[in-house]
GROMACS .gro file of C-alpha atoms in nm:
model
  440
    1UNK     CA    1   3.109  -0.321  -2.061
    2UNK     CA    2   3.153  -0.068  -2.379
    3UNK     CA    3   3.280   0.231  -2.286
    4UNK     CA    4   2.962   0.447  -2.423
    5UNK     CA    5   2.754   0.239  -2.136
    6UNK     CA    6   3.052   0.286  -1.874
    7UNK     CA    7   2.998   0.646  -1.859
    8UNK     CA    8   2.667   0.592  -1.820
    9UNK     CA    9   2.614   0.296  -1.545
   10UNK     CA   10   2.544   0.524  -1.251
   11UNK     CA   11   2.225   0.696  -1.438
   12UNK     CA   12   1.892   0.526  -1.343
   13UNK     CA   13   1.720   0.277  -1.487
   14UNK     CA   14   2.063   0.192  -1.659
   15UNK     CA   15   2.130  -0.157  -1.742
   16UNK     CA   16   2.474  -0.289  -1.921
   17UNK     CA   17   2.349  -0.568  -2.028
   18UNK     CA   18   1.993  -0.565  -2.107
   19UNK     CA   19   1.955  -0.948  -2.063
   20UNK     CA   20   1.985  -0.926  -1.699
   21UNK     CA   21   1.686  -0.746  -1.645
   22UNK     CA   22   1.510  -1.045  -1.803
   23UNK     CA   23   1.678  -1.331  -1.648
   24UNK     CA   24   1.703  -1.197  -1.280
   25UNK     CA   25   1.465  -0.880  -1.272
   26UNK     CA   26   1.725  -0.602  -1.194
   27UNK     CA   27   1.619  -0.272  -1.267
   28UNK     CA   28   1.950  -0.034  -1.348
   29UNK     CA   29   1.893   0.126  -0.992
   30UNK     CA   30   2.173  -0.047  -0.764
   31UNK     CA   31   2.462   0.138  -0.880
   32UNK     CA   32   2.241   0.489  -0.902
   33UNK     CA   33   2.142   0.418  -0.501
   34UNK     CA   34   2.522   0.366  -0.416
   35UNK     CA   35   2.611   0.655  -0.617
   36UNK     CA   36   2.384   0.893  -0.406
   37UNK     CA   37   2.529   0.703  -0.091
   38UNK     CA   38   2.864   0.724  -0.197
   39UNK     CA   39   2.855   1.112  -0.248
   40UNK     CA   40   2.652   1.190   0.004
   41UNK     CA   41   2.974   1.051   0.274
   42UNK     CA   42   3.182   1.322   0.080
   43UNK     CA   43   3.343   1.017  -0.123
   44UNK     CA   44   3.350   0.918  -0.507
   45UNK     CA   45   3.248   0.592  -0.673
   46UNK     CA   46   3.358   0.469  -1.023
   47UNK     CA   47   3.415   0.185  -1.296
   48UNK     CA   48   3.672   0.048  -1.523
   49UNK     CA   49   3.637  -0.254  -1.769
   50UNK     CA   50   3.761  -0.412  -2.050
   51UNK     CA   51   3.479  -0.524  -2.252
   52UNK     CA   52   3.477  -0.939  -2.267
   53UNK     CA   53   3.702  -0.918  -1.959
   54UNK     CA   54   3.586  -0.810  -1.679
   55UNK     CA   55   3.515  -0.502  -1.469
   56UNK     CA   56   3.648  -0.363  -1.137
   57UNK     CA   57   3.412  -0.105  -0.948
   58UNK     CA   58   3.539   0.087  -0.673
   59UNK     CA   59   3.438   0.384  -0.401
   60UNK     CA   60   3.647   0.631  -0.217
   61UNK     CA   61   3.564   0.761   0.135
   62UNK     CA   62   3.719   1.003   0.359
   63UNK     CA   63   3.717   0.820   0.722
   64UNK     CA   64   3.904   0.909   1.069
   65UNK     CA   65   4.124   0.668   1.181
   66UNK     CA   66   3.980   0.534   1.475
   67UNK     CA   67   4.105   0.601   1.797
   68UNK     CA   68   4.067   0.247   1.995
   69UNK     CA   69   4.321  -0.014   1.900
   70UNK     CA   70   4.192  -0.356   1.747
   71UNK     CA   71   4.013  -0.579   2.004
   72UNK     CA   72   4.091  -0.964   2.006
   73UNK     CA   73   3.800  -1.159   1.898
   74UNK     CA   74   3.898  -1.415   2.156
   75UNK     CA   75   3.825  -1.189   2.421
   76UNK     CA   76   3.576  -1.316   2.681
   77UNK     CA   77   3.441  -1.051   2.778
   78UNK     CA   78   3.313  -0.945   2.435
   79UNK     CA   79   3.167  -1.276   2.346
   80UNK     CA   80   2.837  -1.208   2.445
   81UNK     CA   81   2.806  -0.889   2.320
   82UNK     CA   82   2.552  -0.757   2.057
   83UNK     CA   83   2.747  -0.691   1.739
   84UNK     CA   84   2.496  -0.358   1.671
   85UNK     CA   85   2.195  -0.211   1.890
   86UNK     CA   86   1.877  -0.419   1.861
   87UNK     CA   87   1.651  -0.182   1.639
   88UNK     CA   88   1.410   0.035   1.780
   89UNK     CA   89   1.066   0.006   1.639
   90UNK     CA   90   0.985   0.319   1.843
   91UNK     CA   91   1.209   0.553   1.619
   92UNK     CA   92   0.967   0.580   1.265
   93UNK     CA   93   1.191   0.411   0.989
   94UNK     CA   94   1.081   0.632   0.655
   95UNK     CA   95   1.044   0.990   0.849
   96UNK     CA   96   1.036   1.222   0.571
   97UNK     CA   97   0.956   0.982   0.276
   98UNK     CA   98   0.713   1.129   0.029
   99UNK     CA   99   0.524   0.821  -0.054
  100UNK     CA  100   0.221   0.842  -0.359
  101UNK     CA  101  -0.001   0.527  -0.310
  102UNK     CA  102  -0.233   0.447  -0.631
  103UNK     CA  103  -0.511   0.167  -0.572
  104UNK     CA  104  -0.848   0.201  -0.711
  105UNK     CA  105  -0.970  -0.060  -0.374
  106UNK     CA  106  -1.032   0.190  -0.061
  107UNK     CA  107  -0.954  -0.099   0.151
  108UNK     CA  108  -0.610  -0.152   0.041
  109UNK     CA  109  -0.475   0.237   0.055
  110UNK     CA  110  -0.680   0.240   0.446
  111UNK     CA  111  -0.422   0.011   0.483
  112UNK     CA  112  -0.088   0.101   0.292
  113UNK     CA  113  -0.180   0.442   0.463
  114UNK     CA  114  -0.209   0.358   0.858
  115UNK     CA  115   0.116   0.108   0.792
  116UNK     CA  116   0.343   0.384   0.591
  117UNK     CA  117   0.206   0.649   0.867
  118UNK     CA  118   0.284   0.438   1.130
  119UNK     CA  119   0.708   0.438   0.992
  120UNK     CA  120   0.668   0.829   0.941
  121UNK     CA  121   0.615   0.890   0.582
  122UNK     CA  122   0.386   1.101   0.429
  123UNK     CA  123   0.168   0.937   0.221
  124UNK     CA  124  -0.069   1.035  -0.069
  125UNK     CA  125  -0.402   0.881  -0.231
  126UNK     CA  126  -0.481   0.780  -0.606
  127UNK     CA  127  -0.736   0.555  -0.695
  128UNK     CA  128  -0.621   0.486  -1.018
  129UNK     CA  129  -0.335   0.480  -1.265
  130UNK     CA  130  -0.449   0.856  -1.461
  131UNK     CA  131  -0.492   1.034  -1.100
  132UNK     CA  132  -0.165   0.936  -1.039
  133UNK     CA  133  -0.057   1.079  -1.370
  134UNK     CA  134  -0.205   1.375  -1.364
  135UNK     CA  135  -0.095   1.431  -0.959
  136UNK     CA  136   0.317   1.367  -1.033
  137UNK     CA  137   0.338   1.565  -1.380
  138UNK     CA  138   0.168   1.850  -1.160
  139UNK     CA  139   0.408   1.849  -0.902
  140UNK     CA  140   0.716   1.593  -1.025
  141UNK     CA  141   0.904   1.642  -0.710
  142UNK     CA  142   0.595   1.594  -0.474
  143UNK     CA  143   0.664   1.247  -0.373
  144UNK     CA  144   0.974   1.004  -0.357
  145UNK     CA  145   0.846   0.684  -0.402
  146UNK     CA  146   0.509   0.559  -0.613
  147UNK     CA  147   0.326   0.237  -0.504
  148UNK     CA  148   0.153   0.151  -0.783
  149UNK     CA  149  -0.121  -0.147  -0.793
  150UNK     CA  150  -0.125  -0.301  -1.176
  151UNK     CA  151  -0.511  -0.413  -1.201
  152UNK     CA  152  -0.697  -0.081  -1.208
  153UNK     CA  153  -1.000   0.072  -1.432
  154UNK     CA  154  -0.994   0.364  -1.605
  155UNK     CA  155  -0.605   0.364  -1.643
  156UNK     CA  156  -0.374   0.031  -1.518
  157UNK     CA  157  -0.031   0.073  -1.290
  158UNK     CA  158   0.128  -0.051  -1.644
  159UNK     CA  159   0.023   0.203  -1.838
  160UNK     CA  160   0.038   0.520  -1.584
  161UNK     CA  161   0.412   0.406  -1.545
  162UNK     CA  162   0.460   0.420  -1.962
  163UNK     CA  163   0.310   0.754  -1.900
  164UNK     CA  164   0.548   0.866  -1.638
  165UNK     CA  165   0.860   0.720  -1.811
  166UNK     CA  166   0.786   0.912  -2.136
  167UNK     CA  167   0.851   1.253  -1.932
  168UNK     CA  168   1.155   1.361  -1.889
  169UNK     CA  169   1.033   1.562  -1.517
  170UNK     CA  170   0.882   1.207  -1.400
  171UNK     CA  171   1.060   0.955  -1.588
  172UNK     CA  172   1.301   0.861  -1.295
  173UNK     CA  173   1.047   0.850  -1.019
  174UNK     CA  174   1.073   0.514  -0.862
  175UNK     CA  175   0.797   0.285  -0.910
  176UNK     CA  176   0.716  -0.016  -0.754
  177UNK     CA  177   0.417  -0.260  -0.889
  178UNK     CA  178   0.184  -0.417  -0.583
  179UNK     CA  179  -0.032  -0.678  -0.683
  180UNK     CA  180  -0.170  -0.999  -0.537
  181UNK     CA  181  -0.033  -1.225  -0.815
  182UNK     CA  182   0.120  -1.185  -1.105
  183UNK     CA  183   0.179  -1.371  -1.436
  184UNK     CA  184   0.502  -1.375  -1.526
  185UNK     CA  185   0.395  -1.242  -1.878
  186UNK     CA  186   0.237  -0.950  -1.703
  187UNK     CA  187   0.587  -0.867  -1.499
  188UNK     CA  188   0.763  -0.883  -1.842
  189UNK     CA  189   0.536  -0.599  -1.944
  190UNK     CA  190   0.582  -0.393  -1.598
  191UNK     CA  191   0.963  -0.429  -1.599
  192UNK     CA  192   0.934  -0.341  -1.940
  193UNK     CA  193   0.730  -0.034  -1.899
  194UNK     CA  194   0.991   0.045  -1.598
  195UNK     CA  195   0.917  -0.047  -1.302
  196UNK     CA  196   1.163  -0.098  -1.044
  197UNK     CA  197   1.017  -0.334  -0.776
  198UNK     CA  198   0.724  -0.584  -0.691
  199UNK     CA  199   0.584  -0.641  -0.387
  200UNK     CA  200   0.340  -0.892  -0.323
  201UNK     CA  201  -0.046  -0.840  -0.157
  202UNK     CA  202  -0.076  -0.922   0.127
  203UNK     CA  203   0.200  -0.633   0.220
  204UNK     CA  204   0.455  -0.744   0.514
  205UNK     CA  205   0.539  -0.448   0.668
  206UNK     CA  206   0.901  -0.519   0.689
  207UNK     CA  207   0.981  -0.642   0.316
  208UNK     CA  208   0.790  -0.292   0.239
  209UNK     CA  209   1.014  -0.085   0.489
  210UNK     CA  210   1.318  -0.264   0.340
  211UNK     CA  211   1.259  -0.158  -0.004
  212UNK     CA  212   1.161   0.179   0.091
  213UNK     CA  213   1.461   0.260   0.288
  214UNK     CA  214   1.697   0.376   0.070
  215UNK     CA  215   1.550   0.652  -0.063
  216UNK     CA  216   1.381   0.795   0.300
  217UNK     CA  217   1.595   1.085   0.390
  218UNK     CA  218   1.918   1.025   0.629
  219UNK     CA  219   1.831   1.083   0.946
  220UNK     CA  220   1.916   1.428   1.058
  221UNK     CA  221   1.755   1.537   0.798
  222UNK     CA  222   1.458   1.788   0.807
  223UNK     CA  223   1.167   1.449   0.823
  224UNK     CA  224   0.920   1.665   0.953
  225UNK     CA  225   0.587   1.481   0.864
  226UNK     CA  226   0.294   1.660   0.815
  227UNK     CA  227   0.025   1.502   0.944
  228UNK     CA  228  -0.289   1.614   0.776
  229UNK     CA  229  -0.131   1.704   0.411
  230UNK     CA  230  -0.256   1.527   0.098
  231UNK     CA  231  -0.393   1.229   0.308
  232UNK     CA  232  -0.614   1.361   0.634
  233UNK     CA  233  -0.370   1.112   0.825
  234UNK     CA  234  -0.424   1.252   1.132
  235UNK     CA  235  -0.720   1.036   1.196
  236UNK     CA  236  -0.484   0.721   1.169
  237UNK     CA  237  -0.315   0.854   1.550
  238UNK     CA  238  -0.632   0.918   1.723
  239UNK     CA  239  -0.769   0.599   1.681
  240UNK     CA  240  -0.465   0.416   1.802
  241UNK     CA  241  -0.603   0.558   2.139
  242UNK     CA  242  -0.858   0.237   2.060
  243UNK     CA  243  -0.565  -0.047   2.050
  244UNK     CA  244  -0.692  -0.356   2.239
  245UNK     CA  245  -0.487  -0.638   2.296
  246UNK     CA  246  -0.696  -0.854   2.566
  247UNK     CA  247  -0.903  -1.039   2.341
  248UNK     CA  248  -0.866  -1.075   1.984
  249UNK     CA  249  -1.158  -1.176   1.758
  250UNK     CA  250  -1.135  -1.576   1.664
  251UNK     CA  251  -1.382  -1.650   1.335
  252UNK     CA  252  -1.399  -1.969   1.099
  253UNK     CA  253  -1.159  -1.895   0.815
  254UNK     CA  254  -0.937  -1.614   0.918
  255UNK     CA  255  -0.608  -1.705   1.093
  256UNK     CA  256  -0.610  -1.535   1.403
  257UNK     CA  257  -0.195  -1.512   1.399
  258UNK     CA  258  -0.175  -1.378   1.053
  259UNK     CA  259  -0.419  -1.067   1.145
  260UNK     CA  260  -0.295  -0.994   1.440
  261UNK     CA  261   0.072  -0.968   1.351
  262UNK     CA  262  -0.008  -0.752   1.009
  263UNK     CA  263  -0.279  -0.530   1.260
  264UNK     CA  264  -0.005  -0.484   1.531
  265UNK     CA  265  -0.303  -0.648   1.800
  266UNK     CA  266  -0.493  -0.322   1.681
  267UNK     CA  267  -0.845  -0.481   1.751
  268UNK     CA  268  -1.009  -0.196   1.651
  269UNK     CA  269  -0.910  -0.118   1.351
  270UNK     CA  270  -0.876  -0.500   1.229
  271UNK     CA  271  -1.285  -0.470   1.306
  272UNK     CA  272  -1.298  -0.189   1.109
  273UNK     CA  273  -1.135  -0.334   0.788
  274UNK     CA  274  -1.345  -0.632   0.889
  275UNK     CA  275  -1.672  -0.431   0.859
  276UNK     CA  276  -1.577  -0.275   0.534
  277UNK     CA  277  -1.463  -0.625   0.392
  278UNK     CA  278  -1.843  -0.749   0.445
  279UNK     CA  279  -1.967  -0.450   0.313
  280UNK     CA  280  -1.754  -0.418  -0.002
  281UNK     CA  281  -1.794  -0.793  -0.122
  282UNK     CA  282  -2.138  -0.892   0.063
  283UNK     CA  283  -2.303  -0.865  -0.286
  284UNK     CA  284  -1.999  -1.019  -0.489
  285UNK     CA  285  -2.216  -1.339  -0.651
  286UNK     CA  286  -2.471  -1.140  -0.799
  287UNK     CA  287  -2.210  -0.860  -0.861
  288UNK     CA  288  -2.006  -1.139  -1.065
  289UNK     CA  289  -2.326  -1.309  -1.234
  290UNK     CA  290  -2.440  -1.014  -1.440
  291UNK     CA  291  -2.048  -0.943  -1.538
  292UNK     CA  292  -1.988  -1.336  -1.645
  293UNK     CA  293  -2.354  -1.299  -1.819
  294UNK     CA  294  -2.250  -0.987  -2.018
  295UNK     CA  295  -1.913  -1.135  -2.131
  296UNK     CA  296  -1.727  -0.862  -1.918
  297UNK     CA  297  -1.450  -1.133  -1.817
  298UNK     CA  298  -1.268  -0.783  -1.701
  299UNK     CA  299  -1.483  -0.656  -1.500
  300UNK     CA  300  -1.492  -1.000  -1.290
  301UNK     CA  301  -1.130  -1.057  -1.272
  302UNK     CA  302  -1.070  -0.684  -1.161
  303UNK     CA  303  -1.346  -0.759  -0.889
  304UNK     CA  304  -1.159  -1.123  -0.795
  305UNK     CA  305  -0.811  -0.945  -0.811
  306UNK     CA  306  -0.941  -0.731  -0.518
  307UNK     CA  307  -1.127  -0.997  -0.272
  308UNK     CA  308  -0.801  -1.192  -0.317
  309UNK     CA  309  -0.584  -0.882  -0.209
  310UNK     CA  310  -0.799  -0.816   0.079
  311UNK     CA  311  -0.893  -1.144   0.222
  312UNK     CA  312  -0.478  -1.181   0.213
  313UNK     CA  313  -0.484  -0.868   0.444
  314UNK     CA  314  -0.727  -1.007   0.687
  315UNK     CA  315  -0.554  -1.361   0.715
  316UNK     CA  316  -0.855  -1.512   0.542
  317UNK     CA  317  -0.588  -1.743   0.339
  318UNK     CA  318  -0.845  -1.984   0.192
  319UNK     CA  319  -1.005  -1.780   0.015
  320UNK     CA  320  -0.764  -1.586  -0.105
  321UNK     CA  321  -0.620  -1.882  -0.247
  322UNK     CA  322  -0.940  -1.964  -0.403
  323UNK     CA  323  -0.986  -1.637  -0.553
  324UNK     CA  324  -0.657  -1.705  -0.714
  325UNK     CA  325  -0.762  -2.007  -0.859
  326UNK     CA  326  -1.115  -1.847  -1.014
  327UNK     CA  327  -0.929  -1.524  -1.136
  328UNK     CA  328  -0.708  -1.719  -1.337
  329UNK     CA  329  -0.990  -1.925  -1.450
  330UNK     CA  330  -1.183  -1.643  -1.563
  331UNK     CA  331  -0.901  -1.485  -1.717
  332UNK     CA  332  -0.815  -1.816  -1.918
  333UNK     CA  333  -1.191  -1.904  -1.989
  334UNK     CA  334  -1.112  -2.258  -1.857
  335UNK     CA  335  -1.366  -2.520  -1.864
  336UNK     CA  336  -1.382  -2.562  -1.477
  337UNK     CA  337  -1.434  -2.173  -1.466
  338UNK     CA  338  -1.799  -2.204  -1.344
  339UNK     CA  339  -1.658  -2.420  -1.049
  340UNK     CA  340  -1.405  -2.236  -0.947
  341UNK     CA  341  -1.596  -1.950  -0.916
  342UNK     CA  342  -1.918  -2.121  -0.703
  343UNK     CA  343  -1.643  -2.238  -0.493
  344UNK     CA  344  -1.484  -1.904  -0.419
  345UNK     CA  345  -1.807  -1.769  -0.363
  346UNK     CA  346  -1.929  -2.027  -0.113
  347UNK     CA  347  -1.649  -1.953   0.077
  348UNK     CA  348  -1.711  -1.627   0.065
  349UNK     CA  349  -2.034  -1.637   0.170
  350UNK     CA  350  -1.974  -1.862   0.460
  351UNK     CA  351  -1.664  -1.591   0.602
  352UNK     CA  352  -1.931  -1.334   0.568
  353UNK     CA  353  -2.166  -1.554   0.754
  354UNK     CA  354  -1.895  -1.595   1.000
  355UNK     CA  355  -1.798  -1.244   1.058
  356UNK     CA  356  -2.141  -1.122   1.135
  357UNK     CA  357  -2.192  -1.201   1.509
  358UNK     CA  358  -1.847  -1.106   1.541
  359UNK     CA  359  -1.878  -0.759   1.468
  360UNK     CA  360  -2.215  -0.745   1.641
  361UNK     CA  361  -2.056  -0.835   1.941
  362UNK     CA  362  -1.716  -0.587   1.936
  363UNK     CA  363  -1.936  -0.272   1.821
  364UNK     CA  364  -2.158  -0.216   2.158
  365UNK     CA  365  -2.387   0.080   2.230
  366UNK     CA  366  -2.136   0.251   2.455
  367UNK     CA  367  -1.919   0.256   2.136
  368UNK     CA  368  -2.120   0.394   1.922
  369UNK     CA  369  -2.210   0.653   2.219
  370UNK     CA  370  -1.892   0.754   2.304
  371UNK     CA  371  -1.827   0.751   1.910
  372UNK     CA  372  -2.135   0.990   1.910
  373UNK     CA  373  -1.934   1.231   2.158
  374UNK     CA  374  -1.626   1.239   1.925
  375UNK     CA  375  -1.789   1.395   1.658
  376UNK     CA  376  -1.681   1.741   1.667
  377UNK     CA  377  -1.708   2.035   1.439
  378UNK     CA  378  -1.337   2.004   1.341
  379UNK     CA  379  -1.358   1.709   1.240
  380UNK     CA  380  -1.679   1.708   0.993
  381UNK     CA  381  -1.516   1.998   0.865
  382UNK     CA  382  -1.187   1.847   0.751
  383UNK     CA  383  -1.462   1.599   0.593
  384UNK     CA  384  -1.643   1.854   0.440
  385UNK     CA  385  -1.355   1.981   0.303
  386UNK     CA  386  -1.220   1.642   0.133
  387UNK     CA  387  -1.543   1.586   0.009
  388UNK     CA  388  -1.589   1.922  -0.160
  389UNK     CA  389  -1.182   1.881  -0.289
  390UNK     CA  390  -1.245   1.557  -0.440
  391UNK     CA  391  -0.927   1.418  -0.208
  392UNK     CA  392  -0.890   1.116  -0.122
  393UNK     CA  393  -0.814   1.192   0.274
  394UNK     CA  394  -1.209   1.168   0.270
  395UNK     CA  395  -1.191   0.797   0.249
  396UNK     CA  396  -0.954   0.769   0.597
  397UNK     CA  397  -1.130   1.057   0.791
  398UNK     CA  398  -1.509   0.894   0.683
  399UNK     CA  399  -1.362   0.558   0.805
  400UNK     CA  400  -1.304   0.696   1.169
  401UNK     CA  401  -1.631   0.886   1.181
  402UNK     CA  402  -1.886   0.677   0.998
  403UNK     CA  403  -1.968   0.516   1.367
  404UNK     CA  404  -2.025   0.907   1.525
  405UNK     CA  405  -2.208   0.999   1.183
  406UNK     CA  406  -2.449   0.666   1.229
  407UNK     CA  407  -2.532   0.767   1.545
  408UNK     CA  408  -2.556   1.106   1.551
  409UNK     CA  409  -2.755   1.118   1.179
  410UNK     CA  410  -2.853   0.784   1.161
  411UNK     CA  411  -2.763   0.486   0.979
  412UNK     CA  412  -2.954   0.513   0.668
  413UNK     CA  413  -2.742   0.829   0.601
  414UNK     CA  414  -2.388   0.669   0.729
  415UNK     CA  415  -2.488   0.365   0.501
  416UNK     CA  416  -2.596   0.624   0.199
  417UNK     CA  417  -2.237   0.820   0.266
  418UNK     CA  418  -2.055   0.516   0.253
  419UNK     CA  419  -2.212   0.369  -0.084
  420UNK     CA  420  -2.105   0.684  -0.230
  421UNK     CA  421  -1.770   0.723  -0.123
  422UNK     CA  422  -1.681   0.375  -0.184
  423UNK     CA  423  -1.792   0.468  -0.568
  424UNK     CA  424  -1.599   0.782  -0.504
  425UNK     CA  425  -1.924   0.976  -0.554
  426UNK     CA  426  -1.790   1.259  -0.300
  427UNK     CA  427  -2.019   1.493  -0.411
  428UNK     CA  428  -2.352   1.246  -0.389
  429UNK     CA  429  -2.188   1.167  -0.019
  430UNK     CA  430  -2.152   1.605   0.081
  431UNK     CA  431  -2.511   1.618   0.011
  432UNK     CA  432  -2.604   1.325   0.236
  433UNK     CA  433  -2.411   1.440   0.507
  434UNK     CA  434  -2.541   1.807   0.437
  435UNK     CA  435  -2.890   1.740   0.447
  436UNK     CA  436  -2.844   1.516   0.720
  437UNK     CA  437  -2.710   1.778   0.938
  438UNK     CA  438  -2.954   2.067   0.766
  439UNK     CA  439  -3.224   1.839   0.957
  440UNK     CA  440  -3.049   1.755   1.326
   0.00000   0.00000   0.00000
């Protein structure tokens, strides 16, 4: 290593040899994340090399001897003894963790928001690449840790993360790309542009928690979350009261273990992404036959890229693997194009078919009564509010009351509110719910 690039290894986004973020996808952030370790134990970490050689690293920590005297390993008695705790899943693993998740797909940051929630961060809402922008060169220091999706309209997770690096006050903000399949042209460009990880739609939980966990605050640390902020995530704990594990919904095309490991046997809120899966890609053929017809090959992948994230999320594995095939068909313009995408939307329309009676039979009239009962004052406030503040907590808080607001105003105005929001139309969806309750 040269000496000019020694003294600067333990910067981030530092690489000596540029090569290796090529060949093996590092990012110049390992040595930065054991720096910060290293100093924050009161100890000291450094490098020496001879360039063509070879290079020695080291760390110095100040440790107490410890008091008990070595312990045979052939002792008996300690055979059978766990080498560490088992972990506690109780104990949230990212309290504290300022987390900024960017998806222009409402279904996907429902999600990334109850699961990051769920380990104690606090977590905020973009829907695309130039909100998130605009939101971290407001406030640089806001948030920790950006999960950016790469497909998005008005501004891509590429692009916003060119943007970012370019300023010195957000230029080291950790970035890591989701997406539900890259080319490996298109995570040239992202490493490129300087992002630091990639993590793969559907999101596992744990791989997600494992990245995130070195930069969540060391415990003992003030990790107060708050739990309305940015997000509205409050409404995230009070329907956990709804968690039912005695029976859990079996349809045609949606593996049954897959969903109910990544919903934690949450029944009711797997039914609830399940409702707003049907309603967001119901209308996907003709949706996809007026894009194809107006040469828009965009438009239709961007609309592909995003069934194929979230029929990963509910388990529905077939067709997400069909959606893969027709995205990259579109994208190519291959001659099988038209066939891969009647397939995919066959499929499609079948699941659909298939989900129907399924959430006929889960959503009852007592639950829409007692949803009726939960609608309180509070709580179409803090609607009200997100609505009229443009924030994006409106799409969580809407999800939880849009049963109490269909019964209580009626479903032509929960299905008007919803059309809008899912266009993020706040203001056309304030004005439905206004003159819905101007009327009751």
């Amino acid at each position: 290593i040269e000496p000019d690039t020694l003294d600067r290894l333990f910067q981030p986004f530092t690489q000596a040899d540029a090569s290796t973020t090529r060949r093996f996808g590092g990012t110049g952030l390992g040595l930065s994340i054991s720096k910060h370790l290293v100093e924050r134990m009161g100890g000291c970490i450094g490098a020496e090399s001879t360039p063509g050689q070879g290079s020695v690293f080291w760390f110095e920590l100040p440790l107490e001897r410890s008091e008990a005297g070595p312990q045979s390993e052939s002792d008996p008695s300690r055979r059978n003894e766990p080498a560490a705790p088992e972990p506690s899943h109780q104990q949230p693993r990212l309290a504290g963790l300022r987390i900024l998740a960017v998806d222009d797909n409402r279904m996907n940051l429902f999600l990334l928001e109850r699961m990051l929630y769920g380990e104690g961060a606090e977590v905020g809402l973009c829907a695309d690449g130039q909100q998130a922008v605009e939101t971290l060169k407001a406030s640089p220091s806001a948030y920790d840790v950006v999960l950016m999706d790469i497909q998005m309209p008005v501004m891509d997770g590429i692009a916003a993360t060119r943007d970012l690096r370019r300023h010195p006050a957000t230029a080291s903000v950790p970035v890591f790309a989701l997406t539900a399949g890259v080319l490996p042209e298109e995570r040239e460009s992202a490493l490129a542009a300087g992002m630091n990880e990639f993590l793969a739609k559907p999101i596992d939980l744990e791989q997600l928690v494992a990245k995130l966990l070195p930069y969540a605050p060391p415990p003992g640390e003030d990790t107060m979350v708050t739990p309305a902020g940015v997000t509205g995530i409050e409404t995230l704990e009070s329907s956990r009261a709804e968690t039912d594990t005695d029976e859990w919904p079996v349809i045609p095309g949606i593996d049954s273990s897959r969903s109910r490991l990544r919903f934690g046997t949450d029944r009711a809120f797997f039914l609830k992404m399940l409702g707003m899966f049907v309603e967001e890609f119901d209308g996907l053929r003709s949706e996809l036959s007026a894009c194809l017809a107006a040469g828009d090959r965009e438009s239709a992948s961007r609309r592909i890229h995003n069934l194929k994230g979230n029929a990963g999320n509910l388990g529905a594995i077939e067709l997400m693997e069909l959606a893969k095939v027709a995205d990259i068909a579109i994208r190519n313009q291959q001659s099988d194009e038209g066939e891969a995408v009647e397939r995919l939307q066959f499929a499609l329309e079948t699941l659909v078919t298939d989900c129907r009676p399924c959430l006929s039979r889960f959503t009852s009239a007592a639950a829409v009564a007692t949803a009726a009962a939960t609608l309180s004052n509070r709580r179409l406030g803090e609607l009200q509010t997100a609505l009229m503040q443009h924030n994006l907590a409106a799409l969580g808080l809407f999800a939880e009351l849009e049963p109490a607001i269909a019964a209580a105003c009626g479903a032509p105005t929960a299905a008007a509110m919803a059309l809008a929001i899912r266009h993020l139309k706040f203001e056309e969806a304030l004005s439905e719910l206004d003159a819905a309750l101007r009327q009751g």
